[in-house]
Each structure stands twice: as structure tokens, then as C-alpha cells.
Amino acid sequence: MRLLIVSEGNKLDFAKISSCLKSEVELLISSSLSELERISLDIDNDVLLLSVTTFTQRELAFLQRLIAFSALPLLINAQSWQADDLKSLLTCGRVTFVPGQLEMSRLNDLLVLAKLRYELAEQQLQEISTLQGCLEEQKQMARVKSKLQATGLSESQAHQLLQKKAMKQGIPLAQLVKQFL
């Protein structure tokens, strides 16, 4: 795992951080968000720790952009923040927020927590995507059945007709429905 630290305004003791981290954690320190943009991120192995005195719209905008293009576990530490800014950031589920002073002795546990939260959020997003796909297939099926019912078939007859055609062509029912649209 690689821990990317961006500390703006929040003075962190990097020697203490390094001594607290497990040996398998590689530490990469960046002095600014713009410097971080030049680093090639590895979404499977990187965790970003952003430590700031005040969490502002600037950091929020950067993190939202980062989440959209290179989602990775985020650990945010701030002394002060606006609730609305934090709320909009936390809705994605990939962010772990640590208010106040960051205790270095807890850093390894916080990294595990950040990775777990990220993995759970990714699973939930995948499930949502799958469910949305199923819902779209059901809507398409209903539209095709409605067209067939307009020709005088009942709903069950329309469904049976679609099933028979799909079996005859050797294709999934969802694929046949798409051909009808």
C-alpha cells in the first residue's frame, strides 16, 4: 500500500508518521494538491491522506474531481470545516473523515478503516449499477409487451411469444427485447 499525504497548513511530523506506519506502507509526501495532480495514482494500492487546518471549497472541488476520475480511498483530516461541504463529500461513501488533531498512533487503524469504507462503497455502487440495469431491462420488457398487447395479445401471451422467439433464436430474452425497441 502507498500512503499519499498532502498537508496544507496542518503541520505533520513526517518522521513520526513514518515510524508509526507498518513496514508494507510506502509513504509519499506532497506539499500541495497541485503537486498531487502530477503523481500517477494507483487506485488499487493508494490511499490519500489530506490534512488541512480548514477544509474549504477548494479542497472539496479537488476531491470531487479526483473521485470522478481516479476514485481511491480518501482519509481527510481537518481542524475546521463547513458541514455542507463535508456532507457533500461524505455522500459517496469513499471518504473517511477525522476531525481535530490526527493521532499518529491511530494511523494504521485509520488506513484500514479508509480501505474498508472504500471497498464497501464500491460494492454498493456496483450493486446499484446492477439493479439499475435490471430495472432498465424490466422497463424495456414492459414497453415491448405493451406494443404486442396493442396488437391484441394479452400480457401473458406477449411474454410467451417473446420467450419462444428468444429460445428459437438462441439469445437471451433481454437481447431480443432490445431488438424490438
XYZ file of C-alpha atoms in Angstrom:
181
model
C 0.000 0.000 0.000
C 1.124 3.526 -0.710
C 0.048 6.400 1.540
C -0.025 9.741 -0.233
C -0.032 12.633 2.224
C -0.940 16.186 1.316
C -0.594 18.531 4.243
C -1.585 22.138 3.679
C -1.469 24.379 6.723
C -1.541 21.408 9.091
C 1.947 20.694 10.361
C 2.519 16.959 10.448
C 5.545 15.212 11.888
C 6.511 13.053 8.907
C 9.274 11.263 10.831
C 6.708 10.221 13.449
C 4.259 9.174 10.723
C 6.932 7.059 9.057
C 7.853 5.382 12.340
C 4.178 4.595 13.113
C 3.368 3.033 9.749
C 3.595 -0.671 9.112
C 6.586 -1.689 7.025
C 4.474 -2.584 3.958
C 3.192 1.004 3.689
C 5.173 3.241 1.365
C 4.972 6.943 2.250
C 4.786 9.656 -0.394
C 4.558 13.257 0.776
C 3.197 16.109 -1.308
C 3.159 19.735 -0.249
C 0.108 20.751 -2.293
C -2.909 19.465 -4.155
C -1.492 20.724 -7.447
C 1.667 18.686 -6.840
C -0.508 15.628 -6.210
C -2.086 16.047 -9.651
C 1.276 15.257 -11.230
C 1.550 11.909 -9.438
C 0.371 8.769 -11.208
C -2.212 7.226 -8.897
C -2.731 3.514 -8.390
C -6.391 3.077 -7.432
C -5.768 -0.463 -6.188
C -2.939 0.386 -3.793
C -3.049 4.099 -2.932
C -4.730 5.829 -0.020
C -4.774 9.625 0.105
C -4.490 11.449 3.412
C -5.376 15.120 3.110
C -4.572 17.009 6.293
C -5.642 20.649 6.414
C -6.331 23.205 9.076
C -9.556 24.312 7.395
C -11.415 22.204 4.862
C -12.570 24.637 2.163
C -14.390 24.677 -1.173
C -11.001 24.412 -2.895
C -10.227 21.043 -1.300
C -13.817 19.901 -1.825
C -13.691 20.705 -5.553
C -10.339 18.940 -5.926
C -11.535 15.801 -4.115
C -14.773 15.650 -6.085
C -12.752 15.834 -9.308
C -10.399 13.152 -8.004
C -13.297 10.867 -7.073
C -14.823 11.292 -10.531
C -11.632 10.350 -12.396
C -9.447 8.265 -10.058
C -11.523 7.022 -7.174
C -9.363 5.810 -4.319
C -9.728 5.622 -0.538
C -9.609 9.090 0.998
C -8.719 9.950 4.564
C -9.476 13.600 5.358
C -8.239 15.337 8.495
C -9.281 18.911 9.300
C -9.409 21.154 12.315
C -12.414 23.072 10.983
C -14.918 22.650 8.164
C -18.340 23.635 6.922
C -20.969 20.957 7.494
C -22.435 21.335 3.982
C -19.018 20.875 2.343
C -18.336 17.790 4.407
C -21.815 16.393 3.799
C -21.422 16.613 0.016
C -18.059 14.858 0.213
C -19.179 12.054 2.521
C -22.199 11.057 0.412
C -20.058 8.946 -1.926
C -19.003 6.655 0.936
C -15.385 6.510 -0.172
C -14.225 9.118 2.336
C -13.193 8.689 5.962
C -13.204 11.963 7.888
C -11.069 12.502 11.000
C -11.943 15.727 12.810
C -9.487 17.610 15.004
C -5.946 16.520 15.726
C -4.787 13.367 13.943
C -3.188 10.936 16.382
C -0.328 9.173 14.614
C -0.713 6.106 16.830
C -4.125 5.534 15.172
C -2.900 5.988 11.596
C -2.617 2.281 10.700
C -6.132 1.632 12.013
C -7.450 4.652 10.114
C -5.875 3.365 6.898
C -7.602 0.004 7.362
C -10.889 1.805 8.062
C -10.497 4.003 4.972
C -9.827 0.958 2.761
C -12.822 -0.913 4.225
C -15.168 2.048 3.750
C -13.942 2.433 0.181
C -14.427 -1.265 -0.628
C -17.928 -1.259 0.852
C -18.844 1.873 -1.097
C -17.538 0.285 -4.298
C -19.618 -2.853 -3.643
C -22.712 -0.753 -3.033
C -22.131 1.280 -6.193
C -21.711 -1.954 -8.169
C -24.940 -3.345 -6.698
C -26.770 -0.120 -7.523
C -25.469 -0.262 -11.081
C -26.598 -3.883 -11.427
C -30.035 -3.074 -10.030
C -30.380 -0.079 -12.351
C -29.545 -2.353 -15.289
C -32.187 -4.857 -14.195
C -34.742 -2.104 -13.779
C -33.970 -0.769 -17.254
C -34.397 -4.271 -18.714
C -37.770 -4.577 -16.979
C -38.863 -1.201 -18.364
C -37.824 -2.252 -21.864
C -39.677 -5.548 -21.475
C -42.805 -3.683 -20.366
C -42.594 -1.364 -23.413
C -42.237 -4.289 -25.829
C -45.076 -6.206 -24.174
C -47.216 -3.083 -24.377
C -46.566 -2.861 -28.131
C -47.511 -6.518 -28.542
C -50.617 -6.049 -26.404
C -51.672 -3.232 -28.725
C -51.952 -5.905 -31.454
C -54.499 -7.817 -29.369
C -52.332 -10.153 -27.287
C -52.699 -10.465 -23.521
C -49.730 -9.691 -21.299
C -49.012 -13.393 -20.720
C -49.339 -14.172 -24.444
C -46.932 -11.347 -25.262
C -44.472 -12.711 -22.711
C -44.757 -16.258 -24.034
C -44.275 -15.030 -27.599
C -41.084 -13.197 -26.602
C -39.773 -16.233 -24.723
C -40.426 -18.545 -27.701
C -38.703 -16.163 -30.136
C -35.698 -15.822 -27.834
C -35.424 -19.592 -27.466
C -35.825 -20.114 -31.212
C -33.057 -17.585 -31.947
C -30.913 -18.894 -29.083
C -30.473 -15.483 -27.474
C -31.295 -14.112 -24.034
C -34.740 -12.569 -23.620
C -33.205 -9.185 -22.756
C -31.319 -9.164 -26.073
C -34.471 -9.975 -28.017
C -36.338 -7.190 -26.236
C -33.645 -4.715 -27.291
C -34.118 -5.806 -30.914
C -37.818 -4.931 -30.673
C -37.093 -1.377 -29.488
